[in-house]
Amino acid sequence: MRVGILGGGQLARMLALEGIPLGHHFTFLEPAPDPPAGSLGEVVDTAYDDPAGLARIAAATDVVTYEFENVPASSAAYLAARLPVLPPPAALEATQDRLAEKRLFRELDIPTAPFHRLDTPDQLDAAVAVAGLPAVLKTRRFGYDGKGQTVVHSPAEAAAALATLGPGLIAEGFVRFSRELSILGVGGRDGSRVFYPLTENHHRDGILRASRAPAPAATPELQARAERLAARVMDRLGYVGVLAIELFQVGDRLLANEMAPRVHNSGHWTLDGANVSQFENHIRAVTGLPLAEPCVPGPAAMVNIIGELPDPAAVAALPFAHLHLYDKAPRPGRKLGHVNITGLGEFEVAEGVRRVSELLPG
Amino acid sequence: MRVGILGGGQLARMLALEGIPLGHHFTFLEPAPDPPAGSLGEVVDTAYDDPAGLARIAAATDVVTYEFENVPASSAAYLAARLPVLPPPAALEATQDRLAEKRLFRELDIPTAPFHRLDTPDQLDAAVAVAGLPAVLKTRRFGYDGKGQTVVHSPAEAAAALATLGPGLIAEGFVRFSRELSILGVGGRDGSRVFYPLTENHHRDGILRASRAPAPAATPELQARAERLAARVMDRLGYVGVLAIELFQVGDRLLANEMAPRVHNSGHWTLDGANVSQFENHIRAVTGLPLAEPCVPGPAAMVNIIGELPDPAAVAALPFAHLHLYDKAPRPGRKLGHVNITGLGEFEVAEGVRRVSELLPG
């Protein structure tokens, strides 16, 4: 099958690496030069809303998916009128706007932190009253990796943040979580569903640094609860493909923080730690193949390579490490690759993460 | 690193798929149109001995390896004068000619079937006397997948075969083996060595149909013996990369049948059945990264897809099956892909192989 991917970054690269063995051919819509996926298929290098580029993608592919959620709605609509776009464009609308996303969670009875829209100074009192203090003020659109958000501790700080970041904000209650988790679900075109084990995520400066799966001490009950939350979203959206929901665990409660209608950094460990990766299952889903039930034989972890590259020989010398590079030029804060960790026992994984982290500059 | 591969077939494809995540870039020298590796890098589409093509490969890469042993000696010499060619060209010479190969085995005290060169009718008596009857007559060069060989049961049949296939034959004793095995060793640029578990191979019509690893009931002693044989070849040749040796097991004896200085069809199961594939370890070896010690958590098998393609959905629906297609047009006797089988218990693997085989047409 000819698969189109909107975006040619590392997620597109890994989707193609996992989809090529299934016999698929890939075309990427990516305006940036030398994209990480560039060597794995054709690149249409126009803007995401360029009519000629979209027409070329529509002509060259049998199904279109994407590696990021900020696809212009008009582009998704243009393509969806011509061929299957999966996950469905409704998932883009639901995730491009943090307020719409939170409202969807609420509608589906999925617990979240309290939230309130915040566009103008006259909404400040209500927003602070609902979210409480401290609150997290976030831009509703185009935020990622902690960008476009700030924590405020007083109404004055909230007003200042609104002046800087706003309008178009959402104020959310600051959650003193026990830990951050994510659940990855996959919906098939035949309506089937599979889920990966809950993953525990560690962020620093708003960027995911490390993940561990299955999340330690996650009970079957917690797993089942997370799956039910994800299934509600998938049901509502007629979802096909990988859906990632980031969750805060607070005691034994789960609060949905945000979701992504795509393969997700917190699922990169599946490349080496599961019988089937999130990338392969996403490709299976959008191309209409049966999904594979994930089987995770032991603990796995993932450490992101950010900003600077390590010595690959030093990483390769660790018997439990699997190096994945994205072919991106180093730049502060940029995700350049990741290292998966497998084959260690439950009590050795943290040490494995530590040893990999020591090899990472910066 | 920029890696050149002589050949752009399925072995080159899988080498690239496993090498790209390590950050490498690939260039293939492949005269055939639309090669399986074509979407994974640059293709230089000249003949293997075209000076312009070789010059382009030399200019575009930092190290050269190959996916088949019939690289013209002059091409290997040209490249080796300009950049590292690994495995070393000496391995090409030793494996391009079945007689040289068998002589090397004998020199290294590696048991083989009895053999004798057979070029002219006056050598018939001696060849039949040494090889015994039945004997296998093989062309010394360019045989593969059972092509260029025949079993003869009488001196008259031998004479007829010589007239048809010869000159340039080798006569070998027909081995009534208990089973066929292969050992895959990997040599690193730093002199390190790792080995995969012995694999049991099943051929039909001269073509590998299925492999199983670790070979059932292969004792640690048998494994150690196979590794010692391979190590002798690797020592002699200053070997870097994957070396595959096909062995006949006869009772508790091991006879070397032939070897390949490259990744090998009997190691395809390592893509899903081991922590590190033969392809990744080969790329690690030739690019100078530390090798990874293979770890095989349970039984694995591989079934080749030959001649016709199965319904990919039917294969993907089997929870223990991993589909690998080579993007080749169907043609009788052609290897189009393979299915790896993992996650089954020791006593379920044969049933898994049977169920996959049932889905394969032809």
XYZ file of C-alpha atoms in Angstrom:
724
model
C 0.000 0.000 0.000
C 1.095 3.589 -0.585
C 1.048 5.436 2.728
C 1.236 9.202 3.020
C 2.495 10.792 6.214
C 1.979 14.451 7.015
C 5.326 15.325 8.535
C 8.734 13.805 7.939
C 10.256 13.895 11.417
C 11.423 11.076 13.650
C 7.936 9.683 14.151
C 7.457 9.439 10.388
C 10.925 7.886 10.151
C 10.071 5.162 12.653
C 6.644 4.574 11.092
C 8.342 4.002 7.735
C 11.073 1.784 9.189
C 8.374 -0.422 10.660
C 6.011 -0.187 7.696
C 8.482 -0.957 4.905
C 8.903 -4.617 5.993
C 5.119 -4.949 5.672
C 5.517 -4.070 1.994
C 4.332 -0.472 2.137
C 5.719 2.553 0.312
C 5.868 5.965 1.918
C 5.475 9.578 0.842
C 6.044 12.395 3.307
C 4.669 15.942 3.221
C 7.393 17.945 4.930
C 8.489 21.491 4.145
C 11.691 21.377 6.234
C 14.885 20.392 4.404
C 16.608 17.022 5.082
C 13.824 15.533 7.178
C 14.649 12.445 9.311
C 12.288 10.335 7.182
C 13.737 11.683 3.945
C 15.760 8.606 3.047
C 12.770 6.286 3.451
C 10.474 7.445 0.687
C 9.408 10.342 -1.489
C 9.289 13.779 0.064
C 6.791 16.418 -1.032
C 8.471 19.520 0.361
C 5.666 22.057 0.269
C 3.866 23.698 3.172
C 1.204 21.592 4.907
C -1.543 23.701 3.365
C -0.088 24.072 -0.110
C -2.763 22.935 -2.598
C -0.193 21.515 -5.021
C 1.538 19.563 -2.283
C -1.741 18.186 -0.973
C -2.781 17.213 -4.483
C 0.495 15.358 -4.940
C 0.012 13.487 -1.660
C -3.554 12.594 -2.616
C -2.411 11.307 -6.004
C 0.569 9.357 -4.683
C -0.996 7.502 -1.745
C -3.814 5.138 -0.760
C -4.138 6.284 2.849
C -2.861 9.298 4.770
C -1.789 9.502 8.394
C 0.201 12.093 10.317
C 2.945 12.390 12.847
C 1.721 15.539 14.571
C -1.648 16.981 15.444
C -1.223 20.512 14.155
C -2.246 19.617 10.636
C -4.357 22.474 9.221
C -8.019 21.461 9.368
C -8.464 22.537 5.759
C -5.655 20.208 4.660
C -7.158 17.282 6.511
C -10.551 18.061 4.992
C -9.107 18.281 1.476
C -7.397 14.919 1.831
C -10.295 13.234 3.641
C -12.548 14.094 0.704
C -10.241 12.099 -1.545
C -8.884 9.158 0.452
C -8.916 7.733 3.978
C -7.234 10.017 6.524
C -6.532 8.103 9.706
C -6.760 8.726 12.617
C -9.954 10.546 11.563
C -9.775 14.345 11.220
C -12.159 14.641 14.188
C -9.192 13.543 16.313
C -7.200 16.500 15.025
C -9.918 18.952 15.978
C -10.183 17.379 19.412
C -6.457 17.646 20.118
C -5.388 20.883 18.414
C -7.115 22.966 21.043
C -6.424 22.209 24.706
C -9.803 23.626 25.680
C -11.700 21.424 23.221
C -9.629 18.476 24.418
C -10.437 19.094 28.075
C -14.102 19.602 27.249
C -14.152 16.300 25.407
C -12.602 14.579 28.425
C -15.256 16.139 30.659
C -18.057 15.152 28.298
C -16.790 11.570 28.350
C -16.584 11.573 32.131
C -12.800 11.343 32.054
C -11.357 13.049 35.141
C -9.053 16.047 34.572
C -7.637 18.889 36.614
C -10.133 21.769 36.919
C -9.837 24.106 33.936
C -11.227 27.364 32.580
C -10.754 29.284 29.381
C -8.723 32.460 29.617
C -8.755 34.926 26.767
C -9.308 38.322 28.345
C -8.523 39.986 31.697
C -12.208 39.900 32.691
C -11.986 36.067 32.741
C -9.054 36.101 35.171
C -11.094 35.934 38.367
C -13.227 33.045 37.174
C -10.244 31.182 35.744
C -8.244 31.493 38.960
C -11.288 30.564 41.034
C -11.875 27.401 39.036
C -8.267 26.316 38.509
C -7.083 27.323 41.966
C -3.549 28.466 42.737
C -0.984 27.600 41.702
C -2.417 27.242 38.214
C -0.862 26.272 34.905
C -1.596 28.694 32.079
C -1.191 27.171 28.656
C -1.710 28.360 25.128
C -4.611 26.431 23.676
C -2.828 25.779 20.393
C 0.616 24.768 19.146
C 2.202 24.080 22.520
C 4.607 21.139 22.789
C 7.471 19.970 24.977
C 6.475 22.427 27.698
C 6.509 25.402 25.336
C 3.678 27.918 25.652
C 2.941 27.263 29.304
C 3.792 28.673 32.699
C 2.909 28.123 36.341
C 1.387 31.084 38.168
C 1.043 31.469 41.924
C -1.075 34.608 42.240
C -3.723 36.537 40.350
C -1.039 39.113 39.491
C 1.200 36.441 37.959
C -1.814 35.098 36.080
C -2.518 38.563 34.666
C 1.113 38.943 33.626
C 1.134 35.504 31.971
C -2.068 36.318 30.107
C -0.451 39.499 28.806
C 2.612 37.533 27.644
C 1.138 34.290 26.348
C -2.432 35.246 25.620
C -5.052 35.496 24.388
C -6.229 31.954 23.677
C -5.183 30.390 26.981
C -6.520 27.714 29.239
C -6.001 27.846 32.995
C -5.645 24.474 34.656
C -5.298 23.443 38.261
C -1.726 22.548 39.177
C -1.747 18.833 39.889
C 0.550 17.532 42.623
C 0.743 14.162 40.947
C 2.330 11.014 42.330
C 3.639 10.305 38.864
C 2.980 10.768 35.162
C 1.732 7.834 33.128
C 0.607 7.312 29.583
C -1.698 4.808 28.004
C -1.340 3.895 24.344
C -4.330 2.379 22.633
C -4.611 1.266 19.033
C -7.839 1.079 17.076
C -8.099 -1.101 13.980
C -10.156 -0.374 10.882
C -12.145 -3.493 11.801
C -13.075 -1.983 15.169
C -10.579 -4.059 17.138
C -8.626 -2.532 20.024
C -5.334 -3.292 21.671
C -3.488 -1.480 24.446
C 0.087 -1.276 25.628
C 0.894 -1.482 29.325
C 0.822 1.808 31.224
C 4.133 3.630 30.865
C 5.695 5.805 33.551
C 7.132 9.053 32.211
C 9.703 11.458 33.589
C 9.872 15.000 32.253
C 12.427 17.729 32.878
C 12.001 21.287 31.605
C 8.793 20.158 29.928
C 10.542 17.532 27.776
C 10.142 13.796 28.196
C 13.467 12.443 29.428
C 12.755 8.818 30.247
C 9.957 6.272 30.218
C 9.590 2.939 31.892
C 7.172 0.165 31.011
C 5.252 -1.556 32.299
C 4.847 1.243 34.858
C 6.101 -0.223 38.141
C 3.374 -1.289 40.558
C 0.602 -0.514 38.085
C -2.143 -2.896 39.114
C -4.315 -4.701 36.576
C -7.157 -2.556 37.915
C -5.252 0.663 37.136
C -4.401 -0.656 33.669
C -8.042 -1.560 33.041
C -9.177 1.883 34.200
C -6.720 3.637 31.878
C -7.847 1.449 28.992
C -11.486 2.296 29.670
C -10.711 6.022 29.581
C -8.868 5.672 26.283
C -11.605 3.473 24.850
C -14.194 6.180 25.544
C -12.207 8.659 23.467
C -11.646 6.098 20.725
C -15.339 5.211 20.652
C -16.350 8.850 20.376
C -13.911 9.630 17.574
C -14.308 6.403 15.576
C -10.608 6.095 16.195
C -8.170 4.213 13.959
C -4.453 4.189 14.770
C -2.439 4.855 17.908
C -3.914 7.199 20.504
C -1.732 8.320 23.414
C -3.214 9.814 26.557
C -0.961 11.373 29.159
C -2.275 10.841 32.651
C -1.452 12.124 36.102
C -1.674 9.533 38.839
C -2.698 11.159 42.107
C -2.901 8.516 44.798
C -5.062 5.945 43.104
C -6.792 8.467 40.829
C -6.042 9.018 37.149
C -6.463 12.480 35.630
C -6.176 12.972 31.890
C -3.682 15.712 31.072
C -3.538 15.678 27.285
C -3.688 13.355 24.359
C -2.034 12.886 21.003
C -3.684 11.303 17.959
C -0.476 9.624 16.831
C 2.441 7.501 17.869
C 4.020 8.992 20.944
C 7.446 9.448 22.476
C 6.323 7.504 25.547
C 5.807 4.466 23.303
C 9.280 4.379 21.759
C 10.315 1.568 24.125
C 7.945 -0.718 22.187
C 10.505 -0.890 19.340
C 12.617 -3.232 21.464
C 10.511 -4.028 24.508
C 7.404 -5.521 22.904
C 6.665 -8.130 20.247
C 5.099 -5.388 18.161
C 5.959 -1.694 18.220
C 3.512 1.188 18.378
C 4.759 2.105 14.904
C 3.971 -1.261 13.377
C 0.571 -1.359 15.046
C -0.205 2.157 13.816
C 0.714 1.160 10.273
C -1.288 -2.056 10.600
C -4.248 0.012 11.802
C -4.273 2.658 9.091
C -3.599 0.170 6.289
C -6.347 -2.158 7.461
C -4.227 -5.095 8.639
C -5.223 -6.922 11.824
C -3.653 -5.382 14.916
C -1.117 -7.362 16.929
C -1.808 -7.851 20.629
C 1.166 -6.365 22.455
C 3.182 -8.821 24.492
C 5.815 -7.375 26.803
C 8.157 -10.060 28.083
C 9.914 -7.981 30.738
C 10.626 -4.484 31.935
C 11.723 -1.919 29.374
C 12.790 1.693 29.511
C 13.576 4.535 27.144
C 15.916 7.484 27.551
C 15.682 10.402 25.138
C 18.809 11.833 23.535
C 18.315 15.579 23.668
C 20.433 18.407 22.317
C 23.748 16.591 21.881
C 24.710 13.173 20.580
C 26.468 10.612 22.751
C 29.365 8.481 21.520
C 27.454 5.714 19.712
C 30.155 3.169 20.555
C 29.719 3.823 24.268
C 25.967 3.246 24.008
C 26.381 0.189 21.776
C 28.802 -1.295 24.316
C 26.018 -1.564 26.904
C 24.488 -5.011 26.382
C 21.002 -3.840 27.407
C 20.939 -0.690 25.228
C 19.358 -0.221 21.796
C 20.372 2.962 20.005
C 17.893 4.812 17.777
C 19.111 7.956 16.071
C 16.960 10.316 14.040
C 19.565 11.790 11.698
C 18.980 15.302 13.050
C 21.607 17.970 13.590
C 22.288 18.648 17.283
C 20.598 21.736 18.755
C 19.780 22.540 22.371
C 16.511 20.975 23.481
C 16.091 18.985 20.275
C 15.190 15.305 20.386
C 17.970 13.593 18.405
C 17.282 9.970 19.234
C 16.567 7.614 22.077
C 18.031 4.580 23.757
C 15.818 1.664 24.639
C 16.702 -0.588 27.522
C 15.603 -4.224 27.624
C 16.741 -7.535 29.030
C 17.241 -6.305 32.579
C 15.382 -7.470 35.647
C 12.770 -5.423 37.465
C 15.342 -4.106 39.941
C 18.094 -3.427 37.402
C 16.205 -1.162 35.023
C 16.749 2.020 37.005
C 20.479 1.297 37.048
C 20.311 0.744 33.275
C 18.623 4.118 32.820
C 21.275 5.713 35.002
C 24.125 4.175 33.013
C 22.637 5.266 29.704
C 21.942 8.754 31.050
C 25.570 9.108 32.127
C 26.632 8.657 28.507
C 24.409 11.492 27.304
C 26.052 14.899 27.115
C 24.120 17.880 28.415
C 28.694 6.675 8.653
C 28.165 6.218 4.927
C 27.892 2.516 4.177
C 28.113 1.068 0.685
C 26.547 -2.288 -0.072
C 27.359 -4.276 -3.181
C 23.935 -5.560 -4.118
C 20.517 -4.098 -3.465
C 18.433 -7.197 -2.760
C 16.580 -8.264 0.358
C 19.733 -8.721 2.399
C 20.809 -5.168 1.585
C 17.267 -4.025 2.412
C 17.338 -5.593 5.835
C 20.885 -4.373 6.508
C 19.730 -0.832 5.755
C 16.534 -1.133 7.803
C 18.638 -2.148 10.787
C 21.487 0.261 10.086
C 19.466 3.429 9.549
C 18.410 3.634 13.225
C 22.122 3.574 14.110
C 22.465 6.795 12.130
C 24.033 5.365 8.989
C 23.373 6.284 5.352
C 23.370 3.694 2.606
C 24.385 3.513 -1.037
C 23.752 0.368 -3.057
C 25.556 -0.842 -6.168
C 22.856 -2.755 -8.012
C 22.344 -3.016 -11.768
C 18.846 -4.552 -11.585
C 15.913 -2.111 -11.752
C 13.714 -1.463 -8.684
C 15.878 -3.304 -6.184
C 14.346 -4.226 -2.791
C 16.741 -1.849 -1.029
C 16.046 0.945 -3.494
C 13.832 3.029 -1.228
C 16.409 3.018 1.582
C 19.264 4.968 0.062
C 21.030 5.958 -3.112
C 21.309 3.375 -5.868
C 24.259 3.259 -8.257
C 22.768 1.177 -11.031
C 25.837 0.112 -12.966
C 27.310 -3.367 -13.339
C 29.356 -4.647 -10.389
C 32.557 -4.212 -12.357
C 31.773 -0.890 -13.996
C 34.657 1.472 -13.202
C 32.392 4.524 -13.039
C 29.983 2.770 -10.659
C 32.799 1.590 -8.423
C 34.289 5.077 -8.386
C 30.924 6.494 -7.340
C 30.627 3.948 -4.516
C 34.168 4.694 -3.364
C 33.471 8.422 -3.350
C 30.085 8.159 -1.636
C 30.896 5.822 1.250
C 33.191 5.297 4.245
C 33.039 1.501 4.292
C 31.832 -1.108 1.819
C 30.195 -4.442 2.513
C 28.244 -6.840 0.320
C 25.147 -8.972 0.327
C 26.450 -11.751 -1.924
C 29.788 -13.447 -2.414
C 30.013 -13.299 -6.213
C 31.498 -9.839 -6.239
C 34.158 -9.680 -8.974
C 37.587 -9.940 -7.363
C 38.762 -6.934 -9.380
C 35.911 -4.819 -7.989
C 36.716 -5.819 -4.417
C 40.393 -5.059 -5.033
C 39.594 -1.648 -6.532
C 37.454 -0.700 -3.556
C 39.767 -2.218 -0.944
C 42.586 -0.013 -2.250
C 40.454 3.015 -1.448
C 38.442 2.261 1.693
C 37.695 -0.609 4.093
C 35.898 -3.526 2.408
C 34.426 -5.824 5.050
C 34.239 -8.793 5.357
C 37.772 -8.775 3.880
C 38.117 -9.633 0.170
C 39.975 -12.811 1.187
C 36.578 -14.105 2.348
C 35.219 -13.571 -1.156
C 38.001 -15.591 -2.719
C 37.484 -18.366 -0.183
C 33.772 -18.660 -0.858
C 33.401 -17.947 -4.572
C 34.875 -21.302 -5.459
C 33.495 -24.428 -3.795
C 36.803 -26.204 -4.258
C 38.809 -23.427 -2.599
C 36.223 -23.363 0.182
C 36.450 -27.090 0.832
C 40.249 -26.931 0.719
C 40.203 -24.150 3.278
C 37.967 -26.243 5.538
C 40.375 -29.174 5.184
C 43.383 -26.979 5.879
C 41.683 -25.730 9.039
C 40.864 -29.274 10.147
C 37.147 -28.644 9.695
C 35.406 -31.919 8.762
C 33.621 -32.050 5.388
C 32.236 -34.706 3.069
C 34.969 -36.217 0.879
C 35.473 -34.124 -2.267
C 37.468 -34.059 -5.488
C 37.794 -31.608 -8.345
C 36.150 -32.593 -11.599
C 36.959 -30.693 -14.757
C 37.668 -33.328 -17.385
C 36.513 -36.898 -18.093
C 39.922 -38.277 -17.104
C 39.248 -37.093 -13.517
C 35.967 -39.035 -13.319
C 37.386 -42.216 -11.863
C 39.344 -40.454 -9.152
C 36.424 -38.141 -8.312
C 33.959 -41.012 -7.980
C 36.477 -43.043 -5.982
C 37.001 -40.222 -3.486
C 33.429 -38.934 -3.241
C 31.815 -42.370 -3.371
C 28.363 -42.999 -4.787
C 25.906 -41.454 -4.731
C 27.866 -38.252 -5.185
C 26.803 -34.629 -5.517
C 28.297 -32.828 -8.493
C 28.292 -29.071 -8.156
C 29.563 -26.201 -10.240
C 32.402 -24.576 -8.358
C 31.157 -21.067 -9.044
C 27.871 -19.128 -9.039
C 25.668 -21.909 -7.665
C 22.910 -20.915 -5.237
C 19.591 -22.258 -3.981
C 20.391 -25.745 -5.312
C 21.118 -24.439 -8.800
C 24.140 -25.902 -10.592
C 24.169 -29.202 -8.769
C 22.918 -32.728 -9.229
C 23.093 -36.080 -7.471
C 24.632 -38.936 -9.464
C 24.366 -42.640 -8.652
C 26.754 -44.202 -11.145
C 29.924 -43.365 -13.092
C 27.757 -43.043 -16.211
C 25.509 -40.477 -14.514
C 28.606 -38.656 -13.334
C 29.955 -38.516 -16.873
C 26.638 -37.205 -18.167
C 26.493 -34.552 -15.434
C 30.029 -33.453 -16.213
C 29.055 -33.049 -19.854
C 26.017 -30.955 -18.873
C 27.297 -28.883 -15.942
C 31.047 -28.926 -16.449
C 33.801 -28.172 -16.621
C 34.646 -26.551 -13.281
C 32.877 -29.007 -11.015
C 33.466 -30.443 -7.607
C 32.341 -33.956 -6.704
C 31.279 -34.389 -3.099
C 30.211 -37.416 -1.101
C 26.436 -37.558 -0.614
C 25.895 -37.033 3.098
C 23.034 -38.899 4.759
C 22.719 -36.231 7.388
C 20.557 -36.309 10.488
C 19.774 -32.671 9.905
C 21.092 -29.423 8.478
C 22.315 -26.737 10.832
C 23.953 -23.363 10.462
C 26.171 -21.365 12.743
C 26.336 -17.595 12.452
C 29.361 -15.869 13.872
C 30.121 -12.170 13.906
C 33.577 -10.664 14.051
C 34.094 -7.080 15.197
C 36.730 -4.656 13.960
C 38.133 -4.783 17.490
C 38.660 -8.556 17.230
C 35.641 -9.421 19.352
C 33.416 -12.387 18.462
C 29.814 -13.289 19.096
C 27.757 -16.243 17.900
C 24.082 -16.963 17.457
C 22.629 -20.287 18.608
C 22.787 -23.131 16.085
C 19.832 -22.959 13.706
C 18.126 -25.999 12.192
C 17.336 -25.595 8.492
C 14.879 -27.346 6.216
C 15.381 -27.213 2.453
C 13.117 -28.347 -0.363
C 14.196 -28.345 -4.014
C 17.463 -26.814 -2.891
C 15.805 -23.732 -1.385
C 15.664 -22.966 2.327
C 12.034 -23.295 3.400
C 12.146 -22.980 7.182
C 14.572 -22.481 10.029
C 14.250 -23.037 13.718
C 16.419 -21.612 16.481
C 17.872 -22.520 18.828
C 18.156 -25.870 17.015
C 16.177 -28.337 19.151
C 18.297 -30.585 21.340
C 21.525 -28.849 20.345
C 23.746 -29.393 23.354
C 26.086 -26.704 24.671
C 28.915 -29.009 23.543
C 27.572 -29.060 19.957
C 27.194 -25.281 20.029
C 30.733 -24.863 21.308
C 32.056 -27.180 18.615
C 30.275 -25.254 15.849
C 31.599 -21.985 17.238
C 35.154 -23.354 17.274
C 34.867 -24.345 13.602
C 33.594 -20.905 12.635
C 36.240 -19.206 14.748
C 38.974 -21.053 12.850
C 37.687 -19.639 9.554
C 37.305 -16.177 11.059
C 40.815 -16.283 12.493
C 42.302 -17.310 9.173
C 40.494 -14.630 7.188
C 40.827 -11.770 9.684
C 37.062 -11.799 9.542
C 34.827 -8.783 10.234
C 31.052 -9.064 9.861
C 28.635 -12.000 9.828
C 29.932 -15.368 8.647
C 27.430 -18.180 8.089
C 28.516 -21.805 7.864
C 26.057 -24.468 6.790
C 26.690 -27.748 8.559
C 25.435 -31.285 8.234
C 24.869 -33.045 11.523
C 25.522 -36.789 11.129
C 24.938 -38.497 14.453
C 27.028 -36.351 16.729
C 29.424 -35.235 13.985
C 29.384 -31.863 12.249
C 30.468 -31.588 8.620
C 30.891 -28.183 7.000
C 28.921 -27.966 3.755
C 29.437 -24.402 2.630
C 29.784 -20.917 3.972
C 28.679 -17.403 3.132
C 30.633 -14.258 3.998
C 27.495 -12.257 4.689
C 24.194 -12.198 6.495
C 22.322 -15.376 5.728
C 18.753 -16.531 5.171
C 19.078 -18.938 8.114
C 19.594 -15.905 10.387
C 16.459 -13.989 9.408
C 14.699 -15.200 12.575
C 17.055 -12.937 14.553
C 15.023 -9.898 13.439
C 12.303 -10.878 15.896
C 13.748 -13.747 17.912
C 16.858 -12.147 19.371
C 17.708 -8.910 21.159
C 19.943 -8.023 18.229
C 19.551 -9.148 14.623
C 22.288 -10.534 12.391
C 21.761 -7.407 10.283
C 22.383 -4.982 13.137
C 25.420 -6.935 14.302
C 26.814 -7.010 10.760
C 26.415 -3.246 10.494
C 27.900 -2.775 13.951
C 30.850 -4.932 12.868
C 31.661 -3.240 9.585
C 31.169 0.277 10.981
C 33.362 -0.416 13.989
C 30.734 -0.316 16.717
C 30.942 -2.854 19.549
C 29.053 -6.051 18.753
C 26.005 -6.991 20.786
C 25.992 -10.396 22.460
C 22.939 -12.229 21.097
C 20.318 -13.101 23.655
C 17.514 -15.418 22.547
C 14.682 -15.473 25.063
C 12.781 -18.422 23.594
C 12.301 -20.584 20.537
C 11.988 -18.847 17.170
C 11.371 -20.005 13.634
C 11.357 -18.587 10.126
C 9.363 -19.615 7.078
C 10.382 -18.320 3.666
C 7.781 -16.880 1.298
C 8.692 -18.274 -2.098
C 7.191 -17.650 -5.521
C 3.813 -16.233 -4.499
C 2.667 -13.791 -1.836
C 0.260 -14.792 0.915
C -2.622 -12.605 2.049
C -0.780 -10.242 4.425
C -3.879 -9.899 6.605
C -4.010 -13.648 7.181
C -0.379 -13.679 8.286
C -0.782 -10.559 10.415
C -3.756 -12.166 12.151
C -1.524 -14.860 13.650
C -0.368 -13.465 16.987
C 3.007 -15.229 16.800
C 3.835 -14.198 13.209
C 6.018 -11.321 12.017
C 5.742 -10.522 8.329
C 8.770 -9.334 6.343
C 8.270 -8.586 2.667
C 11.026 -7.693 0.208
C 9.047 -5.656 -2.317
C 9.819 -8.120 -5.110
C 7.481 -9.166 -7.898
C 6.256 -12.768 -7.563
C 8.031 -15.323 -9.727
C 8.328 -19.095 -9.263
C 11.134 -20.046 -6.903
C 11.847 -16.447 -5.928
C 12.272 -15.466 -2.273
C 9.683 -12.730 -1.729
C 9.754 -12.434 2.042
C 9.685 -14.424 5.227
C 7.584 -14.861 8.313
C 9.243 -15.021 11.708
C 7.599 -16.908 14.531
C 8.205 -15.978 18.154
C 6.436 -16.097 21.490
C 5.508 -19.760 21.294
C 6.660 -22.510 23.623
C 9.152 -25.222 22.689
C 6.360 -27.633 21.757
C 4.199 -25.111 19.882
C 6.735 -23.834 17.373
C 6.267 -26.650 14.878
C 2.532 -25.984 14.927
C 3.245 -22.294 14.362
C 5.410 -23.149 11.349
C 2.644 -25.390 10.047
C 0.010 -22.684 10.418
C 2.152 -20.099 8.649
C 3.031 -22.564 5.897
C -0.660 -23.233 5.278
C -1.119 -19.564 4.420
C 1.598 -19.625 1.782
C 0.463 -20.335 -1.758
C 2.556 -22.689 -3.846
